[in-house]
Amino acid sequence: MACSVYSRWFALLMLVSVAKSTSTSTTPGGSGGGCAEDTCPTQSSSLLQAKKLAVHGAEDPLNRRAHVWRSEQRAGPALEYFRWWGAGKVDHSLATTLPGMDVEPDGEFSLAEAVVDEAATAELTQRGLVRALESYRGPCAESESWALHQGVTDERGVQHALLHSPGGKLQYVAAHSGRVLVADPQACSGHPAMIQEEPVPVTGNEQLLDSNTDPLVQDCVKLFHRTVKENCNKDFSINVLTAHLQVINGFAVFVKLELTAVDGTVLYHEPECEFQIPESPDASLLQDQELPEEETGLIATLRMDIPICLADKESSVSPAVASVMELMKQRRFGHLPGHKGYEHLDYGEAVVLPQVTDMPTDYDLRETYPMCYPDGGKEVVRDQGNCGSCWAFAGASALMANLCASGKGQDALFSATDRLEVSVQGIMSCNYNGYGCKAGNWGGIDSALKRSGIAKERDFKYQCRYYCGSAPWGATCSLTANPRWHYDGVTMVKGEEGMLRALVLGVGAHMVSIEIHLSFFHYRSGVLSESTGFLMGSHAVTNLGFGVEDGQKYWLVQNSWGTNWGQDGFGKLVRGVNFMGIEYRGEIIKGYVDGGSKIPCADAEYAGFSTCCTKGKTIRVTCADAKWYCTESKYNRFAATVTKNCPATCNTAFCGATAPTAAE
């Protein structure tokens, strides 16, 4: 089936008029007690065959939500959600692969034939898919009896497939010319097949979803509103604070939301939306003249701890959980690549730094450059407020730390007790990505600083402490850059050793991302070494040092939640175990002042692209082999990528240890 037709059908599915939902509540209007789980004959159960889903935040984690409403309207096909989550990775893989001369696509691998209703063709395609997947995953491959559930080929020839095992596992595969571009679940960490290695979620099989854009979250919200309207003859105003996903025999979406009643009362809830792959056609759920995509759509079920019609009268969470959800509105996150579907935004090659023969036990930029951290560092701590702009604050603080270190305080201080700061508002208002209070990443920082330069905070002040709704986030991009501050790009480091070397060798302070649980909110002192409570979001902070306290190794980070958090705005996170995902990678936001030292250049191991393919295999090109690609030409589309990742090999201009003095 052609992708354009498939997409139109899927779009029509989203516009289908709302059908009545079937409530299992025993009282008319859904306001009664609702049936117990084991007495509801129509509720979905196969979603739970592989794993029992827990009630997050409840005192008894094995007590399923008792109030269940099953919708007669199907959600989209499972493959469409996987395609949305994998779109950025597919684009990246296609854009960073150089076709080789020895392409030998597997003749059996042809998803284009998967839509043909012929058993022999389906069997052949299925076998080819499994073989390609096993080759891609290598040592991670599991012995599964996969069946092809859905498949489609898009206009670029990319073949998208969803495999389904008898045990309820789902596996998404996107392939081109016999080469697997994306697998979800992914290959194991560090496997050579992965052009860009991704972090293994530190929270097991829970994955964060972006509440602003994710289509499955949007469908969960629609399911909530639809259920309220059909059972209560009214609707509620809700705001999703966080959402995460579990994939079993379908999808389970857990959301934490605030509900504002008509009288202004704010209440908190944790509904669960289940989207189950139907085991067989169910005529009772299908509308007349359904499209094929509707027939394969997911069965939608809503679960809550209280009758939904009482949701504007009482909270369904404990007072303790409600207080945390209230706190989440005051202390926001905002690191976009920590959400499913946006992982590719953090792709990039990590530099290879020289070994440090005598690595110190402790290192603290506040002590190395005391002039840059007045009042022991307390003066430089900032507060992002209830805007999801941690990404901009973490990057701005890292850049300012590096600017100040560049000149040992020169051109970086308003006075001995007041350090100048990089304008966060400038980063938010001037980036081409539209990043702001609804999250972002280092790419937004890079585009803003390349576009407009570095402005002082006092000249272009932060406008979004109490939230801004949309770009350009409270101010237009009309700043005046400081002519004595110079932006020098982003360099990535990876793992504990890479981050240690970056600090000790003077490569610079860097922004890092972490997965936030409840324990991070309540941190006050010592070394935080346990993540307890539910998964709340993806956050960015600035890494300024490391050390050992009471026998525990730690990272020293600067947060952007004001001085009331942690130790005057700083915290110590256990080091060496990738705690909260902190050691996945760090982004050094490089800068220097007039006449100051410049962070030296260093090549990454790999140049940022690969050659393809012999029987689906790809070869990552190293910087040592990529010198020909340093020069831009009509035959070379990788020049910008290679010069960024291999500046020493490409002899990039001003790739030295000392920066020239800018003209006044």
XYZ file of C-alpha atoms in Angstrom:
664
model
C 0.000 0.000 0.000
C 1.419 3.414 -0.889
C 2.421 5.602 2.041
C 0.316 8.541 0.852
C -2.836 6.426 0.839
C -1.927 4.916 4.179
C -1.365 8.368 5.678
C -4.695 9.659 4.355
C -6.511 6.713 5.862
C -4.793 7.294 9.191
C -5.718 10.983 9.085
C -9.337 10.068 8.372
C -9.279 7.725 11.337
C -8.374 10.610 13.610
C -11.387 12.547 12.303
C -13.951 9.788 12.719
C -16.900 11.010 14.771
C -16.824 10.007 18.405
C -18.710 6.855 19.267
C -20.187 6.088 22.642
C -17.857 4.459 25.170
C -18.868 1.470 27.229
C -18.477 2.186 30.930
C -18.139 -0.615 33.431
C -19.477 1.647 36.154
C -22.590 0.216 37.798
C -24.273 3.574 38.288
C -25.844 5.492 35.357
C -23.670 8.346 34.185
C -20.527 6.712 35.504
C -20.821 8.380 38.896
C -21.234 5.202 40.885
C -18.716 2.891 42.388
C -17.724 0.992 39.230
C -17.259 -2.748 39.004
C -14.328 -4.600 40.457
C -11.700 -5.595 37.940
C -12.451 -9.312 37.970
C -16.188 -8.719 37.438
C -15.962 -6.581 34.303
C -16.663 -8.917 31.400
C -15.806 -6.404 28.664
C -12.540 -5.014 29.947
C -9.224 -5.557 28.202
C -7.093 -8.246 29.769
C -4.575 -9.509 27.223
C -2.510 -6.351 27.646
C -1.578 -7.713 31.039
C -0.577 -11.215 29.984
C 3.097 -10.359 29.796
C 3.316 -8.174 32.891
C 1.093 -6.900 35.672
C 0.901 -3.104 35.490
C 1.260 -1.297 38.788
C -0.688 1.700 40.032
C 1.938 4.424 40.249
C 1.753 6.431 43.438
C -0.743 4.129 45.143
C 0.005 2.610 48.531
C -0.550 -0.904 47.163
C 1.409 -1.079 43.875
C -0.334 -4.306 42.826
C -3.860 -2.921 43.165
C -5.117 -2.201 39.645
C -7.398 0.773 39.122
C -10.938 -0.373 39.818
C -12.896 1.987 37.553
C -12.698 1.049 33.891
C -14.220 2.556 30.738
C -13.723 0.935 27.366
C -14.188 3.107 24.294
C -15.983 1.978 21.175
C -13.743 4.221 19.090
C -10.434 2.708 18.112
C -7.139 4.540 18.380
C -4.661 4.469 15.505
C -2.776 1.372 14.347
C 0.198 0.511 16.557
C 2.601 0.851 13.628
C 1.715 4.529 13.190
C 2.828 5.379 16.724
C 6.104 3.526 16.245
C 6.644 5.362 12.969
C 6.148 8.712 14.713
C 8.608 7.770 17.447
C 11.153 6.525 14.920
C 10.834 9.281 12.302
C 13.779 11.368 13.498
C 16.053 8.341 13.753
C 15.099 7.181 10.267
C 15.829 10.634 8.823
C 19.153 10.789 10.648
C 20.211 7.345 9.487
C 19.388 8.117 5.859
C 21.140 11.489 6.020
C 24.359 10.102 7.510
C 24.822 7.048 5.319
C 26.926 7.026 2.161
C 25.734 4.308 -0.222
C 28.561 1.951 -1.127
C 29.352 0.320 -4.442
C 28.903 -3.186 -3.078
C 25.278 -3.052 -2.029
C 23.844 -6.536 -1.892
C 20.301 -6.272 -0.518
C 18.788 -9.457 0.799
C 16.447 -10.712 -1.883
C 14.054 -12.094 0.731
C 13.684 -8.771 2.541
C 10.822 -6.935 0.884
C 8.201 -5.216 2.966
C 6.740 -3.759 -0.196
C 5.268 -7.193 -0.755
C 4.009 -7.490 2.809
C 0.749 -5.767 1.993
C -0.057 -8.325 -0.697
C -2.501 -10.858 0.650
C -0.501 -13.928 -0.320
C 0.634 -16.391 2.322
C 3.826 -17.329 0.496
C 4.909 -13.701 0.090
C 4.083 -12.872 3.718
C 6.092 -15.849 4.919
C 9.067 -14.879 2.789
C 8.946 -11.268 3.975
C 8.592 -12.302 7.582
C 11.625 -14.562 7.347
C 13.697 -11.815 5.746
C 12.660 -9.320 8.405
C 13.657 -11.596 11.238
C 16.999 -12.354 9.613
C 17.752 -8.659 9.090
C 16.749 -7.873 12.663
C 18.926 -10.641 14.092
C 21.875 -9.444 12.012
C 21.350 -5.888 13.225
C 20.973 -6.777 16.887
C 23.871 -9.230 16.887
C 24.577 -10.401 20.451
C 21.315 -8.787 21.595
C 19.205 -11.001 19.335
C 16.598 -13.047 21.161
C 15.120 -16.314 20.050
C 11.557 -15.272 19.245
C 8.913 -16.623 16.924
C 8.023 -13.324 15.289
C 4.967 -12.778 13.112
C 4.453 -9.787 10.824
C 1.578 -7.756 12.279
C 1.632 -4.690 10.019
C 3.866 -3.387 7.246
C 4.085 -0.474 4.827
C 6.667 1.124 2.525
C 6.934 4.918 2.410
C 7.713 7.174 -0.554
C 11.480 6.967 0.116
C 11.476 3.207 -0.051
C 11.829 2.866 3.721
C 10.081 -0.279 4.865
C 8.266 -0.062 8.210
C 7.125 -3.213 9.981
C 5.671 -4.227 13.315
C 6.480 -7.738 14.482
C 4.473 -9.513 17.154
C 5.556 -12.515 19.240
C 3.250 -15.158 20.760
C 4.298 -13.901 24.196
C 2.978 -10.412 23.489
C 6.235 -8.606 22.627
C 6.250 -5.934 19.937
C 9.214 -5.112 17.703
C 9.294 -2.202 15.263
C 11.726 -2.298 12.356
C 12.480 0.368 9.737
C 14.727 -0.765 6.898
C 16.036 0.407 3.556
C 17.793 -1.683 0.897
C 18.018 -4.594 3.292
C 19.631 -2.473 6.028
C 17.893 -1.920 9.359
C 17.745 1.814 10.084
C 15.829 1.706 13.356
C 14.794 -1.043 15.735
C 12.495 -0.397 18.684
C 13.401 -1.892 21.135
C 16.894 -0.950 20.027
C 20.053 -3.002 19.671
C 22.123 -3.454 22.789
C 24.314 -0.568 23.915
C 27.656 -0.423 22.155
C 26.794 -2.847 19.362
C 28.663 -1.997 16.113
C 25.413 -1.930 14.134
C 24.356 1.224 15.936
C 25.437 4.344 14.082
C 24.409 6.354 17.129
C 24.383 4.611 20.471
C 21.425 5.466 22.668
C 21.201 5.349 26.442
C 19.518 2.337 27.956
C 16.607 3.733 30.010
C 17.659 3.788 33.655
C 14.039 3.216 34.668
C 13.660 -0.202 33.060
C 10.865 -0.367 30.521
C 9.334 3.016 31.398
C 9.782 5.637 28.700
C 8.937 9.318 29.001
C 6.511 10.779 26.477
C 6.380 14.455 25.580
C 3.024 15.698 26.851
C 2.925 18.525 24.292
C 3.426 16.626 21.046
C 3.270 12.858 21.475
C 0.307 11.407 19.520
C -0.311 8.647 22.049
C -0.541 11.182 24.893
C -2.894 13.239 22.754
C -5.046 10.170 22.156
C -5.037 9.459 25.889
C -6.248 13.009 26.562
C -8.958 12.602 23.905
C -10.012 9.332 25.523
C -10.288 11.074 28.897
C -12.414 13.923 27.511
C -14.558 11.547 25.474
C -15.239 9.362 28.494
C -16.198 12.359 30.639
C -18.571 13.760 28.026
C -20.292 10.461 27.369
C -20.663 9.379 30.989
C -21.037 12.673 32.841
C -22.585 15.047 30.272
C -19.860 17.595 30.993
C -16.145 18.089 30.434
C -13.103 19.029 32.500
C -10.166 21.369 31.963
C -6.996 19.319 32.390
C -3.255 19.829 32.049
C -0.880 16.871 31.678
C 2.165 17.295 33.916
C 4.031 14.169 32.851
C 3.412 10.974 30.919
C 5.273 7.740 30.461
C 4.828 4.583 28.455
C 5.044 0.850 28.929
C 4.958 -1.388 25.859
C 3.596 -4.878 26.294
C 0.898 -6.341 24.029
C -0.003 -2.800 23.122
C 0.642 0.448 24.978
C -0.067 1.573 28.528
C 0.192 5.336 29.055
C 0.375 6.634 32.621
C -0.313 10.345 32.959
C -0.217 12.690 35.898
C -2.575 15.585 35.371
C -4.098 18.530 37.132
C -7.802 19.206 36.726
C -9.296 22.638 37.310
C -12.920 22.557 38.427
C -15.476 25.217 37.489
C -15.007 26.935 40.850
C -11.219 27.075 40.336
C -10.360 24.168 42.624
C -7.292 22.261 41.402
C -7.369 18.476 41.747
C -4.846 15.809 40.781
C -5.259 12.461 39.050
C -3.248 9.552 37.629
C -5.377 7.957 34.904
C -4.056 5.072 32.850
C -4.837 4.692 29.156
C -4.494 1.227 27.674
C -4.250 0.788 23.917
C -4.487 -2.914 23.163
C -3.825 -4.750 19.925
C -7.045 -6.637 19.177
C -6.683 -10.396 19.280
C -9.342 -10.876 16.638
C -11.970 -8.767 14.857
C -14.660 -7.613 17.259
C -17.776 -6.583 15.373
C -19.228 -4.899 18.439
C -16.436 -2.339 18.374
C -16.431 -1.562 14.658
C -18.440 1.175 13.026
C -20.125 0.759 9.663
C -17.918 0.995 6.574
C -14.678 1.176 8.509
C -11.413 1.747 6.723
C -8.740 -0.989 6.960
C -6.703 1.146 9.379
C -9.673 1.311 11.738
C -9.926 -2.452 11.672
C -6.320 -2.660 12.880
C -6.693 0.223 15.338
C -5.960 -0.231 19.020
C -8.719 -0.870 21.543
C -8.763 2.048 24.002
C -9.497 1.621 27.713
C -9.367 4.230 30.479
C -8.703 3.326 34.114
C -8.959 5.487 37.226
C -8.998 5.044 40.981
C -12.296 6.929 41.384
C -15.444 7.291 39.252
C -14.566 9.734 36.504
C -17.618 11.918 37.143
C -16.230 12.699 40.593
C -12.897 13.890 39.193
C -13.893 17.545 39.681
C -14.895 16.865 43.293
C -11.910 15.012 44.719
C -8.359 14.030 43.829
C -7.640 10.394 43.083
C -4.095 10.527 44.457
C -2.853 10.641 48.019
C -2.069 14.018 49.630
C 1.635 13.167 49.411
C 1.474 12.551 45.656
C -0.702 15.654 45.190
C 1.928 17.785 46.933
C 4.606 16.425 44.602
C 2.472 17.161 41.549
C 1.971 20.696 42.835
C 5.740 20.987 43.214
C 6.211 19.775 39.630
C 4.448 22.915 38.410
C 6.918 25.092 40.302
C 10.088 23.181 39.447
C 9.983 22.258 35.803
C 12.213 20.105 33.634
C 12.600 20.493 29.872
C 15.233 18.221 28.311
C 13.505 17.115 25.105
C 15.808 14.230 23.986
C 14.867 12.351 27.145
C 11.444 11.691 25.620
C 10.576 8.878 23.245
C 10.720 10.037 19.646
C 13.273 12.777 20.338
C 16.355 10.716 21.226
C 17.994 11.606 17.899
C 18.289 15.247 18.986
C 21.185 14.217 21.225
C 23.016 12.310 18.505
C 26.598 13.386 17.967
C 30.126 12.053 18.104
C 32.068 12.271 21.364
C 35.626 13.617 21.272
C 38.595 11.485 22.262
C 40.586 13.387 24.884
C 44.146 12.600 26.038
C 44.560 10.345 29.033
C 45.235 11.937 32.404
C 48.080 10.046 34.047
C 47.475 11.462 37.514
C 43.732 12.008 37.821
C 42.933 13.971 40.995
C 40.476 12.632 43.539
C 38.568 15.908 43.675
C 38.075 18.718 41.202
C 35.775 21.705 41.625
C 35.613 24.612 39.171
C 34.420 26.810 42.035
C 37.783 26.263 43.723
C 39.900 26.295 40.555
C 38.417 29.637 39.467
C 37.142 31.213 42.714
C 36.863 34.637 41.074
C 34.168 33.162 38.803
C 31.982 31.928 41.661
C 31.267 34.748 44.150
C 29.918 33.759 47.545
C 31.203 30.219 47.095
C 29.111 29.859 43.938
C 25.782 30.735 45.500
C 25.650 34.001 43.565
C 25.659 32.278 40.147
C 22.740 29.906 40.835
C 19.651 30.779 38.800
C 15.968 29.859 38.831
C 14.056 28.818 35.713
C 10.682 29.130 37.478
C 7.746 27.167 36.085
C 9.050 27.262 32.513
C 10.557 24.070 31.063
C 13.777 25.847 30.119
C 16.344 23.814 32.068
C 18.116 23.071 28.764
C 18.764 26.788 28.191
C 19.837 27.435 31.786
C 22.187 24.440 31.883
C 23.785 25.482 28.602
C 24.023 29.156 29.564
C 25.641 28.297 32.909
C 28.133 25.954 31.226
C 29.015 28.613 28.653
C 29.412 31.326 31.288
C 31.654 29.054 33.362
C 33.855 28.507 30.307
C 33.885 32.194 29.349
C 34.953 33.155 32.849
C 37.625 30.450 32.992
C 38.916 31.573 29.587
C 40.010 34.955 30.926
C 40.284 34.007 34.610
C 37.525 36.459 35.414
C 38.374 39.064 32.777
C 35.273 40.457 31.020
C 33.103 38.086 33.047
C 32.412 40.041 36.234
C 30.229 43.064 36.875
C 31.967 43.344 40.235
C 33.948 41.090 42.542
C 30.672 39.919 44.082
C 28.546 39.772 40.928
C 29.318 37.545 37.947
C 27.831 38.409 34.590
C 25.547 35.767 33.088
C 24.670 34.623 29.589
C 21.166 35.647 28.550
C 18.837 32.660 28.705
C 16.139 34.767 27.093
C 18.404 35.305 24.103
C 18.793 31.546 23.690
C 15.042 30.988 23.931
C 13.957 33.859 21.687
C 16.619 33.443 19.007
C 16.883 29.711 18.352
C 15.524 28.476 15.030
C 14.061 25.345 16.615
C 11.259 27.065 18.529
C 12.557 25.637 21.817
C 11.539 27.383 25.004
C 9.246 26.623 27.939
C 8.106 23.363 26.345
C 11.607 21.843 26.379
C 14.673 21.917 24.143
C 18.265 20.727 23.908
C 21.785 21.816 23.021
C 20.786 22.173 19.357
C 18.616 25.149 20.284
C 21.528 26.728 22.143
C 23.810 26.214 19.161
C 21.380 27.719 16.649
C 20.619 30.747 18.849
C 24.256 31.607 19.548
C 25.261 31.150 15.913
C 22.398 33.396 14.865
C 22.691 36.236 17.355
C 25.831 35.842 19.436
C 26.051 35.925 23.226
C 24.147 38.598 25.129
C 24.423 39.494 28.804
C 21.525 38.553 31.040
C 21.319 42.105 32.411
C 20.890 43.410 28.840
C 18.249 40.870 27.752
C 16.469 39.623 30.851
C 14.555 36.397 31.380
C 10.802 36.842 30.849
C 9.411 33.376 31.511
C 9.789 32.715 35.214
C 6.000 32.407 35.382
C 5.790 30.550 32.059
C 5.484 31.695 28.452
C 3.082 29.891 26.163
C 4.759 29.910 22.760
C 7.736 31.106 20.722
C 9.431 33.549 20.817
C 8.769 33.081 24.540
C 8.066 36.523 25.903
C 10.433 38.589 23.763
C 11.451 38.956 20.142
C 15.011 38.204 19.074
C 16.270 41.777 19.334
C 19.313 41.442 21.553
C 22.701 43.136 21.383
C 25.546 40.641 21.611
C 28.547 41.340 23.816
C 31.421 41.911 21.325
C 33.986 40.594 23.808
C 32.305 37.202 24.206
C 32.730 34.594 21.482
C 30.855 31.364 20.917
C 32.949 28.441 19.683
C 30.481 25.595 19.175
C 29.526 22.431 21.040
C 31.810 19.509 21.836
C 30.514 16.236 23.248
C 32.121 13.919 25.761
C 30.888 10.524 26.804
C 30.982 8.352 29.903
C 32.648 8.858 33.250
C 36.176 8.947 31.853
C 35.337 11.431 29.110
C 33.621 13.772 31.550
C 36.497 13.552 34.045
C 39.049 14.387 31.365
C 36.979 17.298 30.067
C 37.030 18.968 33.476
C 40.651 18.278 34.427
C 42.112 19.093 30.994
C 40.276 22.404 30.865
C 38.017 21.373 27.997
C 35.187 22.826 29.998
C 32.057 22.686 32.089
C 29.270 20.840 30.339
C 25.533 20.337 30.441
C 24.285 16.845 31.243
C 20.842 15.269 31.284
C 19.280 13.222 34.068
C 16.037 11.323 34.611
C 14.198 12.825 37.561
C 12.418 10.890 40.286
C 10.849 12.111 43.504
C 14.067 11.747 45.507
C 15.762 14.452 43.413
C 13.121 16.985 44.479
C 13.796 16.326 48.148
C 17.610 16.283 47.939
C 19.275 18.504 50.531
C 22.824 17.306 51.232
C 25.322 14.482 50.905
C 25.629 12.273 47.834
C 22.346 11.354 46.171
C 22.658 7.687 45.222
C 19.092 6.371 44.969
C 16.252 7.283 42.625
C 13.033 6.638 44.492
C 9.461 7.495 43.667
C 7.861 7.672 40.253
C 9.549 8.834 37.050
C 8.820 12.541 36.646
C 10.774 13.960 33.733
C 14.039 14.576 31.908
C 16.128 17.449 33.235
C 19.376 19.225 32.310
C 21.983 20.526 34.769
C 25.571 21.788 34.569
C 28.494 19.571 35.576
C 31.211 21.535 37.393
C 33.330 18.919 39.111
C 33.722 15.614 40.900
C 34.970 14.176 44.162
C 34.586 11.579 46.897
C 32.529 11.963 50.061
C 32.258 9.279 52.743
C 33.653 6.750 50.295
C 31.155 7.604 47.532
C 32.302 9.047 44.233
C 30.147 11.917 43.000
C 29.565 14.516 40.308
C 29.113 18.144 41.358
C 26.219 19.712 39.443
C 24.635 23.152 39.347
C 20.843 23.099 39.123
C 18.489 25.864 37.941
C 15.871 25.668 40.696
C 17.247 28.469 42.860
C 19.364 28.302 46.010
C 16.671 26.586 48.073
C 17.300 23.291 46.282
C 20.163 21.056 47.406
C 23.256 22.693 48.832
C 22.647 26.337 47.885
C 21.586 25.248 44.398
C 24.327 22.636 43.898
C 24.119 18.878 44.292
C 26.252 15.753 44.406
C 25.138 12.759 42.338
C 26.802 9.378 42.697
C 29.449 8.801 40.019
C 30.563 5.785 38.011
C 27.247 3.925 37.703
C 25.457 6.170 35.180
C 23.115 7.264 37.948
C 19.984 8.901 36.514
C 21.631 8.582 33.077
C 24.116 11.366 33.842
C 27.096 9.650 32.193
C 25.460 9.019 28.833
C 27.061 12.174 27.449
C 27.871 15.781 28.238
C 27.749 18.792 25.922
C 30.509 21.362 26.369
C 29.221 24.780 25.308
C 32.478 26.411 24.267
C 33.295 30.099 24.462
C 36.128 32.513 25.128
C 36.662 36.179 25.916
C 38.905 38.629 24.093
C 42.499 37.652 24.736
C 41.495 34.619 26.766
C 42.462 31.004 26.319
C 40.441 28.924 23.924
C 39.348 25.361 24.507
C 41.682 23.233 22.370
C 40.379 21.178 19.471
C 40.016 17.422 19.647
C 38.771 14.892 17.122
C 36.024 12.410 17.770
C 36.751 8.781 17.002
C 34.145 8.745 14.256
C 33.421 11.342 11.601
C 29.632 11.221 11.914
C 28.629 9.173 8.881
C 28.829 5.605 7.660
C 29.162 3.654 4.444
C 26.662 1.030 3.434
C 26.259 -1.871 2.791
C 27.241 -5.468 2.353
C 24.313 -7.677 3.294
C 22.876 -5.017 5.549
C 26.161 -4.181 7.291
C 27.323 -0.606 7.790
C 30.803 0.705 8.497
C 31.296 3.825 10.611
C 33.922 6.115 9.095
C 36.662 7.261 11.475
C 38.168 10.735 11.476
C 41.449 9.183 10.356
C 39.749 7.960 7.174
C 37.603 11.032 6.559
C 40.102 13.714 5.550
C 38.866 13.730 1.946
C 35.433 14.719 3.245
C 36.699 17.865 5.014
C 36.371 19.962 1.866
C 32.908 20.952 0.766
C 31.927 20.154 -2.808
C 28.867 19.200 -4.798
C 29.935 15.575 -4.435
C 30.376 15.763 -0.670
C 27.349 16.327 1.557
C 29.222 15.445 4.754
C 31.704 18.349 4.907
C 29.928 20.230 7.713
C 29.535 17.044 9.750
C 33.155 15.982 9.291
C 34.674 19.388 10.076
C 32.588 19.540 13.248
C 33.564 16.062 14.443
C 37.146 16.059 13.121
C 38.397 19.664 13.517
C 42.023 18.657 14.069
C 42.079 16.319 11.073
C 40.420 18.978 8.925
C 42.715 21.716 10.302
C 39.717 23.889 11.052
C 40.414 27.618 11.224
C 41.393 28.904 14.696
C 41.751 25.341 15.970
C 44.359 26.383 18.514
C 44.934 26.853 22.209
C 44.854 30.652 22.303
C 42.152 32.813 20.836
C 42.916 35.960 18.875
C 41.755 39.277 20.265
C 38.586 40.472 18.612
C 38.461 43.916 17.122
C 36.808 46.522 19.293
